[in-house]
PDB file of C-alpha atoms in Angstrom:
ATOM      1  CA  MET A  74     114.213  86.430 112.230  1.00 97.00           C
ATOM      2  CA  LYS A  75     112.250  89.477 111.148  1.00 98.00           C
ATOM      3  CA  ALA A  76     108.516  89.428 111.810  1.00 98.00           C
ATOM      4  CA  ILE A  77     105.621  91.837 112.087  1.00 98.00           C
ATOM      5  CA  VAL A  78     104.217  91.889 115.616  1.00 98.00           C
ATOM      6  CA  PHE A  79     101.428  93.593 117.539  1.00 98.00           C
ATOM      7  CA  ASP A  80     101.576  93.836 121.347  1.00 97.00           C
ATOM      8  CA  THR A  81      98.127  95.352 121.846  1.00 98.00           C
ATOM      9  CA  PHE A  82      94.879  95.511 119.926  1.00 97.00           C
ATOM     10  CA  GLY A  83      94.169  98.567 117.832  1.00 97.00           C
ATOM     11  CA  GLY A  84      94.620 100.171 114.445  1.00 97.00           C
ATOM     12  CA  THR A  85      97.424  99.521 111.992  1.00 98.00           C
ATOM     13  CA  GLU A  86      99.723 101.692 114.098  1.00 98.00           C
ATOM     14  CA  VAL A  87     100.125  98.796 116.565  1.00 98.00           C
ATOM     15  CA  LEU A  88     101.966  96.740 113.928  1.00 98.00           C
ATOM     16  CA  HIS A  89     105.741  96.933 114.071  1.00 98.00           C
ATOM     17  CA  GLU A  90     108.745  94.980 112.829  1.00 98.00           C
ATOM     18  CA  ALA A  91     110.634  92.950 115.441  1.00 98.00           C
ATOM     19  CA  GLU A  92     113.382  90.366 115.741  1.00 98.00           C
ATOM     20  CA  ILE A  93     111.981  87.139 117.196  1.00 97.00           C
ATOM     21  CA  ASP A  94     113.259  83.577 117.490  1.00 97.00           C
ATOM     22  CA  VAL A  95     113.114  81.299 114.471  1.00 98.00           C
ATOM     23  CA  PRO A  96     110.473  78.648 115.311  1.00 97.00           C
ATOM     24  CA  GLU A  97     111.488  74.998 115.485  1.00 97.00           C
ATOM     25  CA  PRO A  98     109.159  72.407 113.947  1.00 98.00           C
ATOM     26  CA  GLY A  99     107.664  69.923 116.365  1.00 97.00           C
ATOM     27  CA  PRO A 100     106.470  66.404 115.547  1.00 97.00           C
ATOM     28  CA  GLY A 101     104.244  66.480 112.485  1.00 97.00           C
ATOM     29  CA  GLN A 102     105.265  69.999 111.496  1.00 98.00           C
ATOM     30  CA  VAL A 103     107.470  71.603 108.878  1.00 98.00           C
ATOM     31  CA  ARG A 104     109.154  74.983 108.890  1.00 98.00           C
ATOM     32  CA  VAL A 105     108.585  77.118 105.813  1.00 98.00           C
ATOM     33  CA  GLN A 106     110.901  79.870 104.642  1.00 98.00           C
ATOM     34  CA  VAL A 107     108.208  82.351 103.683  1.00 98.00           C
ATOM     35  CA  ARG A 108     108.387  83.971 100.265  1.00 98.00           C
ATOM     36  CA  ALA A 109     104.949  85.606 100.105  1.00 98.00           C
ATOM     37  CA  VAL A 110     102.027  86.169 102.461  1.00 98.00           C
ATOM     38  CA  GLY A 111      98.365  86.778 101.668  1.00 97.00           C
ATOM     39  CA  VAL A 112      96.843  89.787 103.453  1.00 97.00           C
ATOM     40  CA  ASN A 113      93.240  89.046 104.391  1.00 94.00           C
ATOM     41  CA  PRO A 114      90.522  91.267 105.904  1.00 90.00           C
ATOM     42  CA  VAL A 115      90.365  88.929 108.898  1.00 90.00           C
ATOM     43  CA  ASP A 116      93.990  89.841 109.713  1.00 95.00           C
ATOM     44  CA  GLY A 117      92.923  93.411 110.434  1.00 95.00           C
ATOM     45  CA  LYS A 118      89.864  92.298 112.369  1.00 92.00           C
ATOM     46  CA  ILE A 119      92.001  90.064 114.614  1.00 94.00           C
ATOM     47  CA  ARG A 120      94.504  92.916 115.085  1.00 97.00           C
ATOM     48  CA  SER A 121      91.703  95.289 116.093  1.00 96.00           C
ATOM     49  CA  GLY A 122      90.376  92.893 118.737  1.00 95.00           C
ATOM     50  CA  ILE A 123      86.844  92.585 117.356  1.00 90.00           C
ATOM     51  CA  MET A 124      87.381  88.900 116.557  1.00 86.00           C
ATOM     52  CA  GLU A 125      88.406  87.884 120.092  1.00 91.00           C
ATOM     53  CA  ALA A 126      85.209  85.898 120.654  1.00 84.00           C
ATOM     54  CA  ILE A 127      85.954  83.782 117.573  1.00 80.00           C
ATOM     55  CA  PHE A 128      89.770  83.857 117.351  1.00 82.00           C
ATOM     56  CA  PRO A 129      91.256  84.447 120.827  1.00 91.00           C
ATOM     57  CA  THR A 130      94.736  85.923 120.452  1.00 95.00           C
ATOM     58  CA  THR A 131      97.674  85.698 122.831  1.00 95.00           C
ATOM     59  CA  LEU A 132      99.757  88.862 122.744  1.00 96.00           C
ATOM     60  CA  PRO A 133     102.301  89.637 121.456  1.00 97.00           C
ATOM     61  CA  ALA A 134     101.203  88.066 118.191  1.00 97.00           C
ATOM     62  CA  VAL A 135     102.362  87.737 114.598  1.00 98.00           C
ATOM     63  CA  PRO A 136      99.450  88.253 112.164  1.00 97.00           C
ATOM     64  CA  GLY A 137      98.490  86.119 109.204  1.00 96.00           C
ATOM     65  CA  GLY A 138      97.961  82.500 108.308  1.00 95.00           C
ATOM     66  CA  GLU A 139      98.341  82.224 104.531  1.00 97.00           C
ATOM     67  CA  ILE A 140     101.742  81.406 103.055  1.00 98.00           C
ATOM     68  CA  ALA A 141     103.782  80.404 100.060  1.00 98.00           C
ATOM     69  CA  GLY A 142     107.380  79.390 100.532  1.00 98.00           C
ATOM     70  CA  ILE A 143     110.050  76.708 100.686  1.00 98.00           C
ATOM     71  CA  VAL A 144     110.194  73.884 103.232  1.00 98.00           C
ATOM     72  CA  ASP A 145     113.240  74.662 105.359  1.00 97.00           C
ATOM     73  CA  ALA A 146     113.097  71.972 108.061  1.00 98.00           C
ATOM     74  CA  VAL A 147     110.912  68.972 108.901  1.00 98.00           C
ATOM     75  CA  GLY A 148     109.824  67.668 112.276  1.00 97.00           C
ATOM     76  CA  GLU A 149     109.682  64.121 113.541  1.00 97.00           C
ATOM     77  CA  GLY A 150     107.274  61.875 111.655  1.00 96.00           C
ATOM     78  CA  VAL A 151     107.004  64.013 108.537  1.00 97.00           C
ATOM     79  CA  ASP A 152     107.576  62.006 105.372  1.00 95.00           C
ATOM     80  CA  GLN A 153     105.269  63.644 102.800  1.00 93.00           C
ATOM     81  CA  LEU A 154     107.434  66.772 102.450  1.00 97.00           C
ATOM     82  CA  LYS A 155     111.178  67.343 102.340  1.00 97.00           C
ATOM     83  CA  VAL A 156     113.532  70.295 102.627  1.00 98.00           C
ATOM     84  CA  GLY A 157     113.467  72.295  99.408  1.00 98.00           C
ATOM     85  CA  ASP A 158     109.838  71.583  98.468  1.00 98.00           C
ATOM     86  CA  GLU A 159     107.938  74.656  97.265  1.00 98.00           C
ATOM     87  CA  VAL A 160     104.504  74.858  98.892  1.00 98.00           C
ATOM     88  CA  LEU A 161     101.454  77.023  99.514  1.00 98.00           C
ATOM     89  CA  GLY A 162      98.772  76.788 102.160  1.00 98.00           C
ATOM     90  CA  TRP A 163      98.170  77.696 105.777  1.00 97.00           C
ATOM     91  CA  SER A 164     100.545  78.202 108.689  1.00 96.00           C
ATOM     92  CA  ASP A 165     100.269  77.162 112.340  1.00 91.00           C
ATOM     93  CA  THR A 166     102.111  80.294 113.434  1.00 93.00           C
ATOM     94  CA  GLY A 167     101.741  83.879 112.217  1.00 94.00           C
ATOM     95  CA  SER A 168     102.790  84.202 108.596  1.00 97.00           C
ATOM     96  CA  TYR A 169     103.956  87.846 108.546  1.00 98.00           C
ATOM     97  CA  ALA A 170     107.475  86.602 109.158  1.00 98.00           C
ATOM     98  CA  GLN A 171     110.542  85.150 107.482  1.00 98.00           C
ATOM     99  CA  TYR A 172     109.738  81.657 108.786  1.00 98.00           C
ATOM    100  CA  ALA A 173     106.519  79.941 109.852  1.00 98.00           C
ATOM    101  CA  LEU A 174     105.496  76.485 111.021  1.00 98.00           C
ATOM    102  CA  ALA A 175     102.836  74.473 109.226  1.00 98.00           C
ATOM    103  CA  ASP A 176     101.053  71.130 109.207  1.00 97.00           C
ATOM    104  CA  PRO A 177     101.992  69.248 106.000  1.00 97.00           C
ATOM    105  CA  ALA A 178      98.355  68.175 105.690  1.00 96.00           C
ATOM    106  CA  VAL A 179      97.334  71.748 104.765  1.00 97.00           C
ATOM    107  CA  LEU A 180     100.178  72.459 102.347  1.00 98.00           C
ATOM    108  CA  ALA A 181      99.968  71.853  98.603  1.00 98.00           C
ATOM    109  CA  PRO A 182     102.858  71.709  96.133  1.00 98.00           C
ATOM    110  CA  LYS A 183     103.434  74.951  94.261  1.00 98.00           C
ATOM    111  CA  PRO A 184     103.441  74.364  90.498  1.00 98.00           C
ATOM    112  CA  ALA A 185     106.449  75.752  88.664  1.00 96.00           C
ATOM    113  CA  GLY A 186     104.203  77.975  86.560  1.00 95.00           C
ATOM    114  CA  LEU A 187     102.636  79.709  89.561  1.00 98.00           C
ATOM    115  CA  ASP A 188     104.631  82.651  90.919  1.00 98.00           C
ATOM    116  CA  TRP A 189     105.013  83.238  94.643  1.00 98.00           C
ATOM    117  CA  THR A 190     102.588  86.148  94.919  1.00 98.00           C
ATOM    118  CA  ARG A 191      99.707  84.393  93.166  1.00 98.00           C
ATOM    119  CA  ALA A 192     100.447  81.258  95.172  1.00 98.00           C
ATOM    120  CA  ALA A 193     100.074  83.208  98.408  1.00 98.00           C
ATOM    121  CA  ALA A 194      96.826  84.762  97.153  1.00 98.00           C
ATOM    122  CA  LEU A 195      95.099  81.430  96.518  1.00 98.00           C
ATOM    123  CA  PRO A 196      94.521  79.363  99.712  1.00 97.00           C
ATOM    124  CA  VAL A 197      92.091  81.508 101.725  1.00 95.00           C
ATOM    125  CA  ALA A 198      90.149  82.811  98.724  1.00 95.00           C
ATOM    126  CA  SER A 199      89.695  79.390  97.131  1.00 96.00           C
ATOM    127  CA  ASP A 200      88.789  77.694 100.406  1.00 96.00           C
ATOM    128  CA  GLY A 201      86.275  80.414 101.237  1.00 94.00           C
ATOM    129  CA  ALA A 202      84.736  80.411  97.763  1.00 96.00           C
ATOM    130  CA  ASP A 203      84.273  76.642  97.732  1.00 96.00           C
ATOM    131  CA  ARG A 204      82.803  76.633 101.230  1.00 95.00           C
ATOM    132  CA  VAL A 205      80.299  79.433 100.568  1.00 96.00           C
ATOM    133  CA  LEU A 206      79.156  78.032  97.225  1.00 97.00           C
ATOM    134  CA  ASP A 207      78.458  74.738  98.991  1.00 96.00           C
ATOM    135  CA  LEU A 208      76.608  76.548 101.808  1.00 95.00           C
ATOM    136  CA  LEU A 209      74.463  78.232  99.169  1.00 97.00           C
ATOM    137  CA  ASP A 210      74.093  74.930  97.273  1.00 97.00           C
ATOM    138  CA  VAL A 211      74.711  76.675  93.955  1.00 98.00           C
ATOM    139  CA  THR A 212      73.910  74.406  91.011  1.00 97.00           C
ATOM    140  CA  ALA A 213      73.816  74.580  87.218  1.00 98.00           C
ATOM    141  CA  GLY A 214      71.154  76.828  85.735  1.00 97.00           C
ATOM    142  CA  GLU A 215      70.786  79.012  88.820  1.00 98.00           C
ATOM    143  CA  THR A 216      71.492  82.743  89.073  1.00 98.00           C
ATOM    144  CA  LEU A 217      73.945  83.790  91.782  1.00 98.00           C
ATOM    145  CA  LEU A 218      74.442  87.413  92.829  1.00 98.00           C
ATOM    146  CA  ILE A 219      77.927  88.158  94.202  1.00 98.00           C
ATOM    147  CA  HIS A 220      78.638  91.446  95.957  1.00 97.00           C
ATOM    148  CA  GLY A 221      82.334  92.321  95.845  1.00 95.00           C
ATOM    149  CA  ALA A 222      82.958  90.253  92.733  1.00 97.00           C
ATOM    150  CA  SER A 223      86.315  91.920  92.002  1.00 96.00           C
ATOM    151  CA  GLY A 224      87.890  91.167  95.380  1.00 94.00           C
ATOM    152  CA  ALA A 225      90.101  88.200  96.207  1.00 94.00           C
ATOM    153  CA  LEU A 226      87.293  85.866  97.274  1.00 95.00           C
ATOM    154  CA  GLY A 227      84.866  87.286  94.722  1.00 97.00           C
ATOM    155  CA  THR A 228      87.308  86.736  91.858  1.00 97.00           C
ATOM    156  CA  VAL A 229      87.562  83.029  92.656  1.00 98.00           C
ATOM    157  CA  ALA A 230      83.884  82.607  93.585  1.00 98.00           C
ATOM    158  CA  VAL A 231      82.737  84.005  90.233  1.00 98.00           C
ATOM    159  CA  GLN A 232      84.883  81.522  88.331  1.00 98.00           C
ATOM    160  CA  LEU A 233      83.987  78.508  90.461  1.00 98.00           C
ATOM    161  CA  ALA A 234      80.276  79.326  90.250  1.00 98.00           C
ATOM    162  CA  VAL A 235      80.465  79.674  86.463  1.00 98.00           C
ATOM    163  CA  ALA A 236      82.287  76.324  86.357  1.00 98.00           C
ATOM    164  CA  ARG A 237      79.297  74.823  88.195  1.00 98.00           C
ATOM    165  CA  GLY A 238      77.057  76.069  85.404  1.00 98.00           C
ATOM    166  CA  ALA A 239      75.544  79.008  87.274  1.00 98.00           C
ATOM    167  CA  ARG A 240      74.880  82.440  85.849  1.00 98.00           C
ATOM    168  CA  VAL A 241      76.663  85.058  87.959  1.00 98.00           C
ATOM    169  CA  ILE A 242      75.760  88.715  88.395  1.00 98.00           C
ATOM    170  CA  GLY A 243      78.690  90.430  90.059  1.00 98.00           C
ATOM    171  CA  THR A 244      78.708  93.874  91.661  1.00 97.00           C
ATOM    172  CA  ALA A 245      81.857  95.978  91.772  1.00 95.00           C
ATOM    173  CA  GLY A 246      83.036  99.559  91.414  1.00 94.00           C
ATOM    174  CA  PRO A 247      82.970 101.384  88.058  1.00 95.00           C
ATOM    175  CA  ALA A 248      86.677 100.731  87.429  1.00 94.00           C
ATOM    176  CA  ASN A 249      86.224  96.967  87.786  1.00 96.00           C
ATOM    177  CA  GLN A 250      83.291  96.332  85.451  1.00 97.00           C
ATOM    178  CA  GLU A 251      85.394  94.991  82.570  1.00 97.00           C
ATOM    179  CA  TYR A 252      87.424  92.892  84.996  1.00 97.00           C
ATOM    180  CA  VAL A 253      84.319  91.220  86.459  1.00 98.00           C
ATOM    181  CA  THR A 254      82.997  90.609  82.945  1.00 98.00           C
ATOM    182  CA  SER A 255      86.294  88.966  81.987  1.00 98.00           C
ATOM    183  CA  LEU A 256      85.819  86.457  84.821  1.00 98.00           C
ATOM    184  CA  GLY A 257      82.567  85.252  83.294  1.00 98.00           C
ATOM    185  CA  ALA A 258      79.997  87.296  85.222  1.00 98.00           C
ATOM    186  CA  THR A 259      77.466  89.918  84.206  1.00 98.00           C
ATOM    187  CA  ALA A 260      78.959  93.026  85.825  1.00 98.00           C
ATOM    188  CA  LEU A 261      76.914  95.607  87.688  1.00 96.00           C
ATOM    189  CA  VAL A 262      77.937  98.771  89.549  1.00 96.00           C
ATOM    190  CA  TYR A 263      76.913  98.646  93.207  1.00 91.00           C
ATOM    191  CA  GLY A 264      74.995 101.523  94.748  1.00 89.00           C
ATOM    192  CA  ASP A 265      71.630 103.257  94.402  1.00 89.00           C
ATOM    193  CA  GLY A 266      68.912 101.434  92.507  1.00 94.00           C
ATOM    194  CA  LEU A 267      70.655  98.076  92.772  1.00 95.00           C
ATOM    195  CA  VAL A 268      67.457  96.092  93.338  1.00 96.00           C
ATOM    196  CA  GLU A 269      65.804  97.431  90.194  1.00 97.00           C
ATOM    197  CA  ARG A 270      68.943  96.987  88.107  1.00 97.00           C
ATOM    198  CA  VAL A 271      69.403  93.371  89.231  1.00 97.00           C
ATOM    199  CA  ARG A 272      65.741  92.639  88.505  1.00 97.00           C
ATOM    200  CA  ALA A 273      66.168  94.068  85.021  1.00 97.00           C
ATOM    201  CA  LEU A 274      68.987  91.573  84.425  1.00 97.00           C
ATOM    202  CA  ALA A 275      67.225  88.668  86.160  1.00 97.00           C
ATOM    203  CA  PRO A 276      63.441  89.064  85.841  1.00 96.00           C
ATOM    204  CA  GLN A 277      62.915  85.593  87.303  1.00 94.00           C
ATOM    205  CA  GLY A 278      64.892  86.578  90.394  1.00 95.00           C
ATOM    206  CA  VAL A 279      68.189  85.479  91.882  1.00 98.00           C
ATOM    207  CA  ASP A 280      68.516  82.047  93.460  1.00 98.00           C
ATOM    208  CA  ALA A 281      71.307  82.851  95.915  1.00 98.00           C
ATOM    209  CA  VAL A 282      73.455  85.745  97.119  1.00 98.00           C
ATOM    210  CA  LEU A 283      77.079  85.853  98.277  1.00 98.00           C
ATOM    211  CA  ASP A 284      78.094  89.095  99.978  1.00 96.00           C
ATOM    212  CA  ALA A 285      81.884  89.302  99.966  1.00 93.00           C
ATOM    213  CA  ALA A 286      81.898  93.110 100.216  1.00 91.00           C
ATOM    214  CA  GLY A 287      80.280  93.902 103.564  1.00 85.00           C
ATOM    215  CA  LYS A 288      79.195  97.329 102.403  1.00 82.00           C
ATOM    216  CA  GLY A 289      75.524  97.418 103.278  1.00 83.00           C
ATOM    217  CA  ALA A 290      74.229  95.123 100.546  1.00 91.00           C
ATOM    218  CA  LEU A 291      72.326  92.729 102.809  1.00 95.00           C
ATOM    219  CA  GLU A 292      69.063  94.681 102.851  1.00 95.00           C
ATOM    220  CA  ASP A 293      68.956  94.782  99.050  1.00 96.00           C
ATOM    221  CA  SER A 294      69.853  91.079  98.978  1.00 97.00           C
ATOM    222  CA  ILE A 295      66.950  90.226 101.305  1.00 97.00           C
ATOM    223  CA  THR A 296      64.599  92.240  99.098  1.00 97.00           C
ATOM    224  CA  LEU A 297      65.805  90.434  95.994  1.00 97.00           C
ATOM    225  CA  ARG A 298      65.440  87.022  97.620  1.00 97.00           C
ATOM    226  CA  GLY A 299      62.129  87.842  99.315  1.00 95.00           C
ATOM    227  CA  GLY A 300      63.632  86.708 102.625  1.00 96.00           C
ATOM    228  CA  THR A 301      66.923  85.609 104.172  1.00 96.00           C
ATOM    229  CA  ASP A 302      67.091  82.123 102.667  1.00 96.00           C
ATOM    230  CA  ARG A 303      70.225  81.327 100.609  1.00 98.00           C
ATOM    231  CA  ILE A 304      72.083  84.512 101.482  1.00 98.00           C
ATOM    232  CA  VAL A 305      75.579  84.216 102.949  1.00 97.00           C
ATOM    233  CA  THR A 306      77.960  87.017 103.896  1.00 96.00           C
ATOM    234  CA  THR A 307      81.664  86.711 104.603  1.00 92.00           C
ATOM    235  CA  ALA A 308      82.092  90.363 105.503  1.00 89.00           C
ATOM    236  CA  ASP A 309      79.040  92.011 107.120  1.00 89.00           C
ATOM    237  CA  PHE A 310      78.864  91.662 110.905  1.00 86.00           C
ATOM    238  CA  ARG A 311      75.219  92.784 110.887  1.00 91.00           C
ATOM    239  CA  ALA A 312      74.310  89.354 109.539  1.00 92.00           C
ATOM    240  CA  ARG A 313      72.852  87.951 112.756  1.00 91.00           C
ATOM    241  CA  GLU A 314      70.624  90.920 113.466  1.00 93.00           C
ATOM    242  CA  LEU A 315      69.262  90.649 109.930  1.00 95.00           C
ATOM    243  CA  GLY A 316      68.857  86.865 110.103  1.00 95.00           C
ATOM    244  CA  VAL A 317      71.502  86.160 107.461  1.00 96.00           C
ATOM    245  CA  VAL A 318      74.156  83.425 107.633  1.00 94.00           C
ATOM    246  CA  PHE A 319      77.666  84.672 108.400  1.00 91.00           C
ATOM    247  CA  ALA A 320      80.245  82.246 106.996  1.00 88.00           C
ATOM    248  CA  GLU A 321      82.364  81.845 110.101  1.00 68.00           C
ATOM    249  CA  GLY A 322      82.510  78.064 110.186  1.00 60.00           C
ATOM    250  CA  PRO A 323      85.772  76.115 110.194  1.00 59.00           C
ATOM    251  CA  GLN A 324      87.885  76.314 107.091  1.00 74.00           C
ATOM    252  CA  ARG A 325      88.249  73.048 105.220  1.00 81.00           C
ATOM    253  CA  ARG A 326      91.891  73.610 104.321  1.00 91.00           C
ATOM    254  CA  SER A 327      91.984  70.760 101.839  1.00 93.00           C
ATOM    255  CA  ALA A 328      95.490  70.360 100.418  1.00 96.00           C
ATOM    256  CA  THR A 329      94.081  68.143  97.659  1.00 96.00           C
ATOM    257  CA  ARG A 330      91.609  70.780  96.489  1.00 97.00           C
ATOM    258  CA  LEU A 331      94.233  73.528  96.842  1.00 98.00           C
ATOM    259  CA  ALA A 332      96.675  71.534  94.708  1.00 98.00           C
ATOM    260  CA  GLU A 333      94.010  71.109  92.016  1.00 98.00           C
ATOM    261  CA  LEU A 334      93.221  74.838  91.908  1.00 98.00           C
ATOM    262  CA  ALA A 335      96.925  75.741  92.006  1.00 98.00           C
ATOM    263  CA  ARG A 336      97.439  73.639  88.881  1.00 98.00           C
ATOM    264  CA  GLN A 337      94.529  75.409  87.202  1.00 98.00           C
ATOM    265  CA  ALA A 338      95.991  78.785  88.158  1.00 98.00           C
ATOM    266  CA  ALA A 339      99.419  77.803  86.830  1.00 98.00           C
ATOM    267  CA  ASP A 340      97.858  76.642  83.540  1.00 97.00           C
ATOM    268  CA  GLY A 341      95.814  79.823  83.149  1.00 95.00           C
ATOM    269  CA  GLY A 342      92.461  78.143  83.736  1.00 97.00           C
ATOM    270  CA  LEU A 343      91.833  80.012  87.000  1.00 98.00           C
ATOM    271  CA  VAL A 344      92.528  83.734  87.275  1.00 97.00           C
ATOM    272  CA  ILE A 345      94.256  84.755  90.500  1.00 97.00           C
ATOM    273  CA  THR A 346      94.739  88.508  90.655  1.00 96.00           C
ATOM    274  CA  VAL A 347      97.230  90.246  92.927  1.00 97.00           C
ATOM    275  CA  GLY A 348      96.044  93.804  93.374  1.00 95.00           C
ATOM    276  CA  ALA A 349      99.256  95.075  94.984  1.00 97.00           C
ATOM    277  CA  THR A 350     102.390  93.801  96.694  1.00 98.00           C
ATOM    278  CA  TYR A 351     104.224  95.265  99.684  1.00 98.00           C
ATOM    279  CA  PRO A 352     107.504  94.357 101.370  1.00 98.00           C
ATOM    280  CA  LEU A 353     107.086  92.737 104.778  1.00 98.00           C
ATOM    281  CA  ALA A 354     108.174  95.948 106.515  1.00 98.00           C
ATOM    282  CA  ASP A 355     105.153  97.751 104.999  1.00 98.00           C
ATOM    283  CA  ALA A 356     102.590  95.352 106.466  1.00 98.00           C
ATOM    284  CA  ALA A 357     100.825  98.186 108.295  1.00 98.00           C
ATOM    285  CA  GLU A 358     100.255 100.021 105.014  1.00 97.00           C
ATOM    286  CA  ALA A 359      98.947  96.819 103.395  1.00 97.00           C
ATOM    287  CA  GLN A 360      96.513  96.223 106.244  1.00 97.00           C
ATOM    288  CA  GLN A 361      95.350  99.832 106.106  1.00 96.00           C
ATOM    289  CA  VAL A 362      94.472  99.376 102.436  1.00 95.00           C
ATOM    290  CA  SER A 363      92.789  96.056 103.235  1.00 93.00           C
ATOM    291  CA  ASP A 364      90.802  97.614 106.083  1.00 90.00           C
ATOM    292  CA  GLY A 365      89.536 100.236 103.642  1.00 86.00           C
ATOM    293  CA  GLY A 366      88.228  97.605 101.238  1.00 78.00           C
ATOM    294  CA  HIS A 367      90.457  97.795  98.166  1.00 67.00           C
ATOM    295  CA  GLY A 368      88.898  97.080  94.806  1.00 75.00           C
ATOM    296  CA  ARG A 369      90.586  94.269  92.887  1.00 91.00           C
ATOM    297  CA  GLY A 370      92.262  91.000  93.756  1.00 94.00           C
ATOM    298  CA  LYS A 371      94.494  90.212  96.707  1.00 96.00           C
ATOM    299  CA  LEU A 372      97.069  92.199  98.636  1.00 97.00           C
ATOM    300  CA  VAL A 373     100.298  90.279  99.180  1.00 98.00           C
ATOM    301  CA  LEU A 374     103.405  90.803 101.310  1.00 98.00           C
ATOM    302  CA  THR A 375     106.703  89.712  99.800  1.00 98.00           C
ATOM    303  CA  VAL A 376     109.442  88.374 102.037  1.00 97.00           C
ATOM    304  CA  GLY A 377     113.012  88.702 100.809  1.00 83.00           C
TER     305      GLY A 377
END
């Protein structure tokens, strides 16, 4: 099968297409014929080698872990899924490939009204948004500041926080102000004077901060909070030196919750935005854009 592989750590130039063996599902596994793959910032960080302490990688490796596709084969003991089922979720093997193995417990059924690219964009962003909002203990009536509100995780986090009854102030680039507003947040351009501009919108202060951008917003966030309490970043590796929580804990990977949000996305109740799609062969280009911090939604690889 065709797959994207890296044999050494480095920049996007280490990614290349290769022919590798089709994996065979073991007991308790299914094989998924991959139709779309979510490209996540962590994919590039693992490829670069800076995540080795957290995610040790055996080389050569196939990147990725987020998939949408069709169950192609089932291993011994699997009775909750069958060949032909359309699913989305997480893979046990690298997902930048035509086939991947997965645990049925972390796969949700894909609703008919949810296309492949949006299905592939949902698992990591929704899991991360839920987890961080719980870490921050965001409740109704509170004001939450989200940096990177137009990105994949930010898009979902804004909507889930609003659903909890919180007021959200979301920072994004000038081109994404209307988009962030459409999600239910009060949009704000990031950059100089952010502290004063947030205070003008929230004179009583902000109750919690989610940094999904990783672009130097932690100092302003600490100033706005008057300390490091209730600030979580998913993207800024300076967190520890600043005394801020970095959300690196285990993913929940709840198939039940994913199925619920997939239904909402299919019905139009949850906006899932795909910023751009790339064929599998152009994975290096997709990761280069991801590494640079693209502005809106999720990048997705399509697999023929």
